[in-house]
Structures are given as structure tokens and as C-alpha cells.
PDB file of C-alpha atoms in Angstrom:
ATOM      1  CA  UNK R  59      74.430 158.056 140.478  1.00  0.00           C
ATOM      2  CA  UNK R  60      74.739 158.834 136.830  1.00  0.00           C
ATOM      3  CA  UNK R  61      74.984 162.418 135.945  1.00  0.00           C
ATOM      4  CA  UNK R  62      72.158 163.674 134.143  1.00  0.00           C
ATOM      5  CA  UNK R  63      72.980 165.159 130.623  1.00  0.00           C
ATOM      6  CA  UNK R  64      73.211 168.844 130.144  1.00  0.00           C
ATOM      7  CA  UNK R  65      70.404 170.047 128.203  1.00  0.00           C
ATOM      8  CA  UNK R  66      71.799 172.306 125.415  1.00  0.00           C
ATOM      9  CA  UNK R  67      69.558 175.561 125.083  1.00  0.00           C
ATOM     10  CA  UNK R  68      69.466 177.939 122.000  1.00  0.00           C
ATOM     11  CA  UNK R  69      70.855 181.540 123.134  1.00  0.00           C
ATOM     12  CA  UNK R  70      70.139 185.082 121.429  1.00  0.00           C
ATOM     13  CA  UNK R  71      74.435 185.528 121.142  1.00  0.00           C
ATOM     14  CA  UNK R  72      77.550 184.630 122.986  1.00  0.00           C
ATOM     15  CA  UNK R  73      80.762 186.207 123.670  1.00  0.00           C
ATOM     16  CA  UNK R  74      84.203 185.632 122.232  1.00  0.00           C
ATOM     17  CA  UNK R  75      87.572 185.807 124.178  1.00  0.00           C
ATOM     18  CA  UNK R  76      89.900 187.815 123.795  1.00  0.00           C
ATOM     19  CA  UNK R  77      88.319 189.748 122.106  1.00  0.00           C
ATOM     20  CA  UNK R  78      85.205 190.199 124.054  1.00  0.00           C
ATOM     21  CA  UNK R  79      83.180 190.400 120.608  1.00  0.00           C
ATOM     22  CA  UNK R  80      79.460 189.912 120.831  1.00  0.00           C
ATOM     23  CA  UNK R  81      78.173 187.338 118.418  1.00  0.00           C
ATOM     24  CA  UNK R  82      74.334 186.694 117.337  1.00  0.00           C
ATOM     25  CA  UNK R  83      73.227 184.080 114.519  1.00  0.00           C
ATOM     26  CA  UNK R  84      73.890 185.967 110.604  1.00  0.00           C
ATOM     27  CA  UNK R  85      77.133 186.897 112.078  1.00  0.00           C
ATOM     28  CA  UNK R  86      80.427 185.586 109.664  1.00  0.00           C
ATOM     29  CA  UNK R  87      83.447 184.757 111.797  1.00  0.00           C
ATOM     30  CA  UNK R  88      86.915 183.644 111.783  1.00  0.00           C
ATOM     31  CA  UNK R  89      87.196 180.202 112.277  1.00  0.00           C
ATOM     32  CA  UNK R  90      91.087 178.745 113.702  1.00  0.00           C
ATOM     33  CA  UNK R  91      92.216 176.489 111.087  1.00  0.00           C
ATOM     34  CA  UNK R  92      93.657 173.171 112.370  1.00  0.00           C
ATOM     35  CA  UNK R  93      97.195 174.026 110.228  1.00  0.00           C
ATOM     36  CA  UNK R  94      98.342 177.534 111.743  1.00  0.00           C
ATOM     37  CA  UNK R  95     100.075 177.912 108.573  1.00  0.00           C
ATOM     38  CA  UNK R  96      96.841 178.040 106.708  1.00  0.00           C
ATOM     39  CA  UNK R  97      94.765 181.211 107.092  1.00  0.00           C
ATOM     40  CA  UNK R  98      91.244 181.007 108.871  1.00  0.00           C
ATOM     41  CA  UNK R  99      88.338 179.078 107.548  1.00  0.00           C
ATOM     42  CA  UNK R 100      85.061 181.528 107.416  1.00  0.00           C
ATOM     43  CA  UNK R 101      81.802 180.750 108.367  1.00  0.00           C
ATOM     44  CA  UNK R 102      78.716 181.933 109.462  1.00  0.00           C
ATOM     45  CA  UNK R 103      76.786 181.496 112.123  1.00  0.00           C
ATOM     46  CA  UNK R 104      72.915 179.999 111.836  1.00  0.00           C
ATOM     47  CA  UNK R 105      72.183 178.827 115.633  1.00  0.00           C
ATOM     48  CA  UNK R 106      73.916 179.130 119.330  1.00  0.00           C
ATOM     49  CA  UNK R 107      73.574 176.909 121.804  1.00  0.00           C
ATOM     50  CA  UNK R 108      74.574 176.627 125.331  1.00  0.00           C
ATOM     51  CA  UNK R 109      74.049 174.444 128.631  1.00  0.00           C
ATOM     52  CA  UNK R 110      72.089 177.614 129.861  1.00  0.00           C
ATOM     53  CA  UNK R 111      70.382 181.078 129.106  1.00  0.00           C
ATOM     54  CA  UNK R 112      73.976 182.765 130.105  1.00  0.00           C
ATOM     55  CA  UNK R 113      76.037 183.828 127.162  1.00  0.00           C
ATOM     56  CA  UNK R 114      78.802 183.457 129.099  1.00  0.00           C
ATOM     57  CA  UNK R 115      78.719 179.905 129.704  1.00  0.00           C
ATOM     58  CA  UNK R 116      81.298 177.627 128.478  1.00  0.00           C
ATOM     59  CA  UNK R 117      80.361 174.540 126.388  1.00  0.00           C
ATOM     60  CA  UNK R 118      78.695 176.962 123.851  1.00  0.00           C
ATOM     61  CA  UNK R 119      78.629 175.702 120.876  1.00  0.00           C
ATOM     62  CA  UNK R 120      77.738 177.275 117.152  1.00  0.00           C
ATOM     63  CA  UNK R 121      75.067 175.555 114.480  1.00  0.00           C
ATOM     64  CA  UNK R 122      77.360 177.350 111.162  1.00  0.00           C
ATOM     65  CA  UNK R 123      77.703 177.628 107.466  1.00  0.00           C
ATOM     66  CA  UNK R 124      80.933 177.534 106.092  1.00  0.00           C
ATOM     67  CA  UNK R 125      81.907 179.625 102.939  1.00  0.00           C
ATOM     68  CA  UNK R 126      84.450 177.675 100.201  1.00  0.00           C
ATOM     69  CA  UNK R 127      87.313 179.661  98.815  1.00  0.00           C
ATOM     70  CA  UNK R 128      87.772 179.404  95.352  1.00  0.00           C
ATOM     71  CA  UNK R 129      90.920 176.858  95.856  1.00  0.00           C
ATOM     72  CA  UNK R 130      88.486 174.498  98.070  1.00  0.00           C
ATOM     73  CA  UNK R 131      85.910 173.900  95.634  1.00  0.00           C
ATOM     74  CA  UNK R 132      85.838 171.258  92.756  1.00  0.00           C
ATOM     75  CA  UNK R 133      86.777 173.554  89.897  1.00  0.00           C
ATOM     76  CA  UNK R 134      89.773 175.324  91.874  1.00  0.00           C
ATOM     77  CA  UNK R 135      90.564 178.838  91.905  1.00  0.00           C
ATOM     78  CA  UNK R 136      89.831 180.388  88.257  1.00  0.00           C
ATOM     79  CA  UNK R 137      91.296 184.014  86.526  1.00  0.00           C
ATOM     80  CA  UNK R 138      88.187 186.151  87.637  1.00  0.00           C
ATOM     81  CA  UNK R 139      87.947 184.875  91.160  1.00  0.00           C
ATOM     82  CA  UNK R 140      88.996 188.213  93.416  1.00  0.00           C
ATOM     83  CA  UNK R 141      91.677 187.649  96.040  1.00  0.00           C
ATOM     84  CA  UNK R 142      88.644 187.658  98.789  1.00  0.00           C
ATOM     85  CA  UNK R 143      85.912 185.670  96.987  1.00  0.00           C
ATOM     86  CA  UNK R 144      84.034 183.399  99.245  1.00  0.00           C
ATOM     87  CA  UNK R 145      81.275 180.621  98.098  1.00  0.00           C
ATOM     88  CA  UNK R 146      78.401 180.488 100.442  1.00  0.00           C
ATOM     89  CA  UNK R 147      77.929 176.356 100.596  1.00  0.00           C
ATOM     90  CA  UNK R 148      75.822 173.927 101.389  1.00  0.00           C
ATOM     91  CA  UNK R 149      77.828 172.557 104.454  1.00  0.00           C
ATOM     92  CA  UNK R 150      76.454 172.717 107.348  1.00  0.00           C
ATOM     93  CA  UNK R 151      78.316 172.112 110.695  1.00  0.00           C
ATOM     94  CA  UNK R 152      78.456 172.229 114.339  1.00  0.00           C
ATOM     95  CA  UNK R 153      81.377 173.749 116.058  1.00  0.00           C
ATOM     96  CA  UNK R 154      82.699 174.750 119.700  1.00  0.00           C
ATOM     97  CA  UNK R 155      83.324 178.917 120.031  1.00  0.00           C
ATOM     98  CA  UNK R 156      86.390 178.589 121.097  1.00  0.00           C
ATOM     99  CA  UNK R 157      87.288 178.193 117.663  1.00  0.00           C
ATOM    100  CA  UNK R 158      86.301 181.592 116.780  1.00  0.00           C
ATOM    101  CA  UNK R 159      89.064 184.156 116.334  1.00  0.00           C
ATOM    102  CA  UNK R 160      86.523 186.461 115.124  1.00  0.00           C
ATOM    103  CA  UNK R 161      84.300 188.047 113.248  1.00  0.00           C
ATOM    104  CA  UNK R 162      84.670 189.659 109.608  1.00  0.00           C
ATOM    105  CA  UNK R 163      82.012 190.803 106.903  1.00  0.00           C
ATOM    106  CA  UNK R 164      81.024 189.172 104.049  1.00  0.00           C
ATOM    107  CA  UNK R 165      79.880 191.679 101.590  1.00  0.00           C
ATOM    108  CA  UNK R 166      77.433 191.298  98.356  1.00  0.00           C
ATOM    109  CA  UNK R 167      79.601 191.474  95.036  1.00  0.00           C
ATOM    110  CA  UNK R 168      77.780 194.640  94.534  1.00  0.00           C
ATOM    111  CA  UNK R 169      78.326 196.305  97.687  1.00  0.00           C
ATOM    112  CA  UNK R 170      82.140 194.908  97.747  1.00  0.00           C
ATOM    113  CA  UNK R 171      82.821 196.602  94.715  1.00  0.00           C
ATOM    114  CA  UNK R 172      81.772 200.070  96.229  1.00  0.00           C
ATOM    115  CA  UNK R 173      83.964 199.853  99.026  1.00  0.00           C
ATOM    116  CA  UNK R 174      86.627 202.807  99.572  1.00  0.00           C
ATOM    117  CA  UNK R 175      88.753 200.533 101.164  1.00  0.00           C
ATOM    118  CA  UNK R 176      88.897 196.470 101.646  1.00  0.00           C
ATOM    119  CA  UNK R 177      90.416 195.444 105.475  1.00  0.00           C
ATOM    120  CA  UNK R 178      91.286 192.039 106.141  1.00  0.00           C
ATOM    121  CA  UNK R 179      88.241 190.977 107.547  1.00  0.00           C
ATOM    122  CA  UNK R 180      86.347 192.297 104.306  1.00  0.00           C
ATOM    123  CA  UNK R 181      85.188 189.356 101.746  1.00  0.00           C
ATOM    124  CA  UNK R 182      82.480 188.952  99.341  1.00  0.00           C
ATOM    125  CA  UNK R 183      80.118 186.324  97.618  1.00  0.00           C
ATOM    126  CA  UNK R 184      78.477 186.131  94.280  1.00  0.00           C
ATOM    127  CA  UNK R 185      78.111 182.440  94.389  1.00  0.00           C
ATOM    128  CA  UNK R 186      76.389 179.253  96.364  1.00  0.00           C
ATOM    129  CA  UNK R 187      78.253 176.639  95.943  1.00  0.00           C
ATOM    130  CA  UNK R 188      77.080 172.472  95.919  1.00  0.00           C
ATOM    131  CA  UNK R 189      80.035 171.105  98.013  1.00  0.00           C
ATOM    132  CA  UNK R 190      78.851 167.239  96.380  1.00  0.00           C
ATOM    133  CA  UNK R 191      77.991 168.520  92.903  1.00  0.00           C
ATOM    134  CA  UNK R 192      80.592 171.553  92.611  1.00  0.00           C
ATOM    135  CA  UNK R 193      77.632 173.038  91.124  1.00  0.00           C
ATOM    136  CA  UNK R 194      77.444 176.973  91.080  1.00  0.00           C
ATOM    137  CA  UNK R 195      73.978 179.082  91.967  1.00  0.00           C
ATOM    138  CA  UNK R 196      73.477 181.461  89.433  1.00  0.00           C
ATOM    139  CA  UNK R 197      75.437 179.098  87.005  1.00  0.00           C
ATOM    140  CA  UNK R 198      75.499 182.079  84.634  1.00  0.00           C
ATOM    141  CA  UNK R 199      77.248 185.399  85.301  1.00  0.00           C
ATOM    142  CA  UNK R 200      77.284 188.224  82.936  1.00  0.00           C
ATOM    143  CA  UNK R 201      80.957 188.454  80.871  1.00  0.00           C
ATOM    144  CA  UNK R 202      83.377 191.230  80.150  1.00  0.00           C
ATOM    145  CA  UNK R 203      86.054 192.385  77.558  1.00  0.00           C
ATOM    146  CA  UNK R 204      87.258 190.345  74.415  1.00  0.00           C
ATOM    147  CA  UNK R 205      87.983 187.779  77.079  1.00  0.00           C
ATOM    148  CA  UNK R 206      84.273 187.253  78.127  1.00  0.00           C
ATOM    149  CA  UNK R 207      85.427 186.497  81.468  1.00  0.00           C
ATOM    150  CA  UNK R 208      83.202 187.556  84.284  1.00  0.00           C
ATOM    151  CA  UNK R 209      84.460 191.118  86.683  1.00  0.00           C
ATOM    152  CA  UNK R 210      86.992 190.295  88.818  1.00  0.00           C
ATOM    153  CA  UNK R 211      87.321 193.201  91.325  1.00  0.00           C
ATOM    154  CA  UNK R 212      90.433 193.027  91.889  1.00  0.00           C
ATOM    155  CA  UNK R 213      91.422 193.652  87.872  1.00  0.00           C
ATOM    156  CA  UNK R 214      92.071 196.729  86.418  1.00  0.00           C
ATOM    157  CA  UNK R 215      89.000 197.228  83.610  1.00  0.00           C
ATOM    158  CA  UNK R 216      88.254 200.457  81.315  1.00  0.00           C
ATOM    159  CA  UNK R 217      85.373 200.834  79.620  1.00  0.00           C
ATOM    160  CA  UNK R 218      84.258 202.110  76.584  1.00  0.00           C
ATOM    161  CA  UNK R 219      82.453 205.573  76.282  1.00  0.00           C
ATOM    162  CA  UNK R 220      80.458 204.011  72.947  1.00  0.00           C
ATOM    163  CA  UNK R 221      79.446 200.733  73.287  1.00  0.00           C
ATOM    164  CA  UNK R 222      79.707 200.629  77.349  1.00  0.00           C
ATOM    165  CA  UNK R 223      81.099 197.578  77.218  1.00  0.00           C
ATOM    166  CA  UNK R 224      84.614 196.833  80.033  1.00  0.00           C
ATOM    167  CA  UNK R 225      88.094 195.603  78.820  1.00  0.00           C
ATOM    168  CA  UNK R 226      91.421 194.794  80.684  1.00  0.00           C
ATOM    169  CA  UNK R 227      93.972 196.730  79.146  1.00  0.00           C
ATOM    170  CA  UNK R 228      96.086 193.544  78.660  1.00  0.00           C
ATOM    171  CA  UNK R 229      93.772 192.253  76.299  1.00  0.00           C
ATOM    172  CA  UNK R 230      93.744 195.437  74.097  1.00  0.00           C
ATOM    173  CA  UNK R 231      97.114 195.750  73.895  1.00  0.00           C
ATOM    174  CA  UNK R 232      97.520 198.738  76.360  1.00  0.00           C
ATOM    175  CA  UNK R 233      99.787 199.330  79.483  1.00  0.00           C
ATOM    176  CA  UNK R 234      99.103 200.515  82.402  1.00  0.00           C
ATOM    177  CA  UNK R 235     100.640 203.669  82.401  1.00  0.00           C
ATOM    178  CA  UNK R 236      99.712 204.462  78.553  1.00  0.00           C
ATOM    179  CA  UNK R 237      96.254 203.905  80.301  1.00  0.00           C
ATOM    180  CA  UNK R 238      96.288 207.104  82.605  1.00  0.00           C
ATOM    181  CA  UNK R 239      97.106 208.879  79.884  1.00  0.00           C
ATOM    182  CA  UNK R 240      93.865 208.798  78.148  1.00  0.00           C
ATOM    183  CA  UNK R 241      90.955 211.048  78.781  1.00  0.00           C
ATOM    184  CA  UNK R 242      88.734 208.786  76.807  1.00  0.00           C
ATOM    185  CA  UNK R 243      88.319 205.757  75.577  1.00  0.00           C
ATOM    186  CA  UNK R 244      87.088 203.738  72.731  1.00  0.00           C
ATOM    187  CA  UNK R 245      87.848 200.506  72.151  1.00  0.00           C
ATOM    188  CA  UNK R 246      89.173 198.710  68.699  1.00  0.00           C
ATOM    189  CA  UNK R 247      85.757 197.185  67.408  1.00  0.00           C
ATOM    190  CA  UNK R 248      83.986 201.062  67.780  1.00  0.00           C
ATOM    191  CA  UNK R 249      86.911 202.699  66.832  1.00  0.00           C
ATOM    192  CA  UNK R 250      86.788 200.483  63.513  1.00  0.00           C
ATOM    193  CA  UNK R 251      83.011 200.871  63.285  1.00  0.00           C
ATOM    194  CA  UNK R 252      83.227 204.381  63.277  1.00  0.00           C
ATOM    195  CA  UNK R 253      85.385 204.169  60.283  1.00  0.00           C
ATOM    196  CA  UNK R 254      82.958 202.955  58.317  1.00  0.00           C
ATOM    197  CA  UNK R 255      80.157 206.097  59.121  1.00  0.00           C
ATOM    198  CA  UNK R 256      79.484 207.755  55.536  1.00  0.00           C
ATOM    199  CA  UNK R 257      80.991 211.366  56.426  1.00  0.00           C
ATOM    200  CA  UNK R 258      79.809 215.140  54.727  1.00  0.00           C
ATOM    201  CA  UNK R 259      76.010 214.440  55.863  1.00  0.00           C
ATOM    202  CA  UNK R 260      75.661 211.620  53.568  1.00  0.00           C
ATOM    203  CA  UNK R 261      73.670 208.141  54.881  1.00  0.00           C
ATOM    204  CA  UNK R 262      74.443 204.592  54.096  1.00  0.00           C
ATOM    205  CA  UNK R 263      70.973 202.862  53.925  1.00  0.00           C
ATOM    206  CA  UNK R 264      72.827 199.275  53.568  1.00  0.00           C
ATOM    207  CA  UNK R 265      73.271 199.190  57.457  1.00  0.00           C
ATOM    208  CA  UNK R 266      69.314 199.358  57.844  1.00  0.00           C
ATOM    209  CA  UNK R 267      69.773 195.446  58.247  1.00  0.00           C
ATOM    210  CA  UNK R 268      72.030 195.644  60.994  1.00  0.00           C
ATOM    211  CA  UNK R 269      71.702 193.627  63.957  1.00  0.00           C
ATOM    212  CA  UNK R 270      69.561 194.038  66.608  1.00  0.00           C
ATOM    213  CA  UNK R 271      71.536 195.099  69.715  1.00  0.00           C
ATOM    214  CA  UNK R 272      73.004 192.041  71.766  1.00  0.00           C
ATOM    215  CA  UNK R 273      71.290 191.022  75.215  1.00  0.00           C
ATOM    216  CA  UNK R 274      73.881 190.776  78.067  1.00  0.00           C
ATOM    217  CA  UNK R 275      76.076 187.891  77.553  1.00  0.00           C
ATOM    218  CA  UNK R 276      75.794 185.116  80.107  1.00  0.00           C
ATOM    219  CA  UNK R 277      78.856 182.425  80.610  1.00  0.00           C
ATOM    220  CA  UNK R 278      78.553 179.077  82.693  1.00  0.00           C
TER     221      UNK R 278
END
């Protein structure tokens, strides 16, 4: 007689060996790479399922989500894109849990940049990626410095105590270590602007055309 199929039931979580991690669906994990030279894909996880209610079970297998490093996607890795940017994408698979080394976090852009210290199982996403299209969601990011290159994280930015604005001291023409040494900055274009303030508590009414302040830049 033919044995009857296992029927594969959805479970709460599941447990990873060695490490004897508790995983639920939301969780981002560690997924072995078929290469060992090649670090591990991430993922994460939208549905368990298992030949019982028993977590413990082997068999178990893991409904995921797998995030796109920069270098995977259509466009390839680009100057702003932080050592431990992820894309969130639209490809969806089904994989056993033994794959799983483990699990890691995968931070907002805004919460990743208030971090005290990043670990190695620390990443971040700003972006959902179209793995067919290589389209981006948003497809417009606010820009920085004379660059106009979105905030990489992992970039070294000052900004300006007039116009509030963020620059990489590359692009001003400023080292490093010149850097520490100011208390505080201004950069070129206000510097030059406030040259051209009437002093001695006289007014220049030719600026009362000026242009309106600028909305937020946006870049594809």
C-alpha cells in the first residue's frame, strides 16, 4: 500500500540548530548560500509549515521573502548604497530550515542611522525592489551635498549651520582631519551669500525678488 502524503500544517515558529534560535513569521534570517565563499543570502520569513503541530519536527519548511543586495539587482551597487543596504523584493520563495544559519535584524533607514553600534547581523532597507522591472518603491529619495546624491550612512557628511543643508567633505574641498578642526560650519554658497549682506545697518531692497525657498529635492 501506497503511503499516504504528509499533510503540511502551518506552525506559530520553529527551532533552528545549533543554535537553538526560536523563529516566528516577520523574523529576517540568515540564509546558507550555495557558494560558501559568498556570504549569506537574507530573507524573511512570511509562513512555517510542518508535517505536524510540533516545532520540532523535521521536514519544516519556510514560505520567505528574500531581500536583494545592491550588487544583485538590475542597476548594481551605486555610490550611496551603505555597506549593509538590503532591498526588500518581490520574490517570493519556499525553502527547507535547515538552510537557516540564523537570524539578523533588518532595520528602517531611519532607525539604522540611530544605531550606537552596527553588528554583523544589523542591515537596513529604504527600498522595495521589482526583481522583473528593477524598478525601485519610493523611486524618489531626497538628495544631499553639491553631489545631490542621496545619504549614504556609511559616509562621512557635515552640515551647514545656515542653510541646513549636508555635504561630504570631499566635495568641498576639505579633509578629514581639517574637518575636526572646525567648530562650525558654513558651506561655500552661504559663505558667498553672506558676502553680499549690505553691512553698517543699511538694507538692499533689490533682493525683495529673491526666490522663494526650494522644496526638498527629490532624485530618481
Amino acid at each position: 500500500m501506497a503511503k499516504s502524503k504528509s499533510v503540511k500544517k502551518s506552525l506559530k515558529s520553529c527551532t533552528i540548530n545549533p543554535a537553538n534560535k526560536l523563529l516566528q513569521p516577520g523574523d529576517c534570517v540568515l540564509m546558507r548560500a550555495q557558494d560558501p565563499e559568498k556570504p549569506p543570502y537574507v530573507a524573511r520569513i512570511e509562513k512555517i509549515e510542518g508535517d505536524s503541530e510540533s516545532s520540532k519536527k523535521k521536514n519544516v519548511k519556510v514560505h520567505i521573502r528574500w531581500y536583494y543586495r545592491p550588487e544583485e539587482s538590475i542597476g548594481g551597487r551605486r555610490q550611496f548604497h551603505g555597506v549593509k543596504e538590503l532591498f526588500l523584493s518581490d520574490h517570493y520563495d519556499v525553502q527547507s530550515a535547515d538552510t537557516i544559519e540564523g537570524k539578523c535584524t533588518v532595520h528602517t533607514f531611519k532607525n539604522y542611522t540611530k544605531l550606537e553600534s552596527v553588528g554583523s547581523e544589523d542591515y537596513f532597507c529604504r527600498f522595495e525592489y521589482n526583481a522583473s522591472t528593477g524598478g525601485f518603491t519610493p523611486d524618489r529619495v531626497a538628495v544631499y551635498c553639491k553631489c545631490e546624491l542621496p545619504y549614504n550612512p556609511d559616509d562621512l557628511m557635515v552640515q551647514c549651520e545656515s542653510c541646513k543643508d549636508w555635504f561630504h567633505p570631499a566635495c568641498i574641498n576639505l579633509t578629514t582631519n581639517r574637518l575636526k578642526t572646525i567648530e562650525h560650519f558654513t558651506c561655500p554658497d552661504c559663505l558667498e551669500e553672506a558676502k553680499k549682506k549690505p553691512r553698517n545697518g543699511t538694507r538692499d531692497f533689490s533682493s525683495l525678488d529673491a526666490k522663494q525657498p526650494r522644496p526638498k529635492r527629490k532624485r530618481r
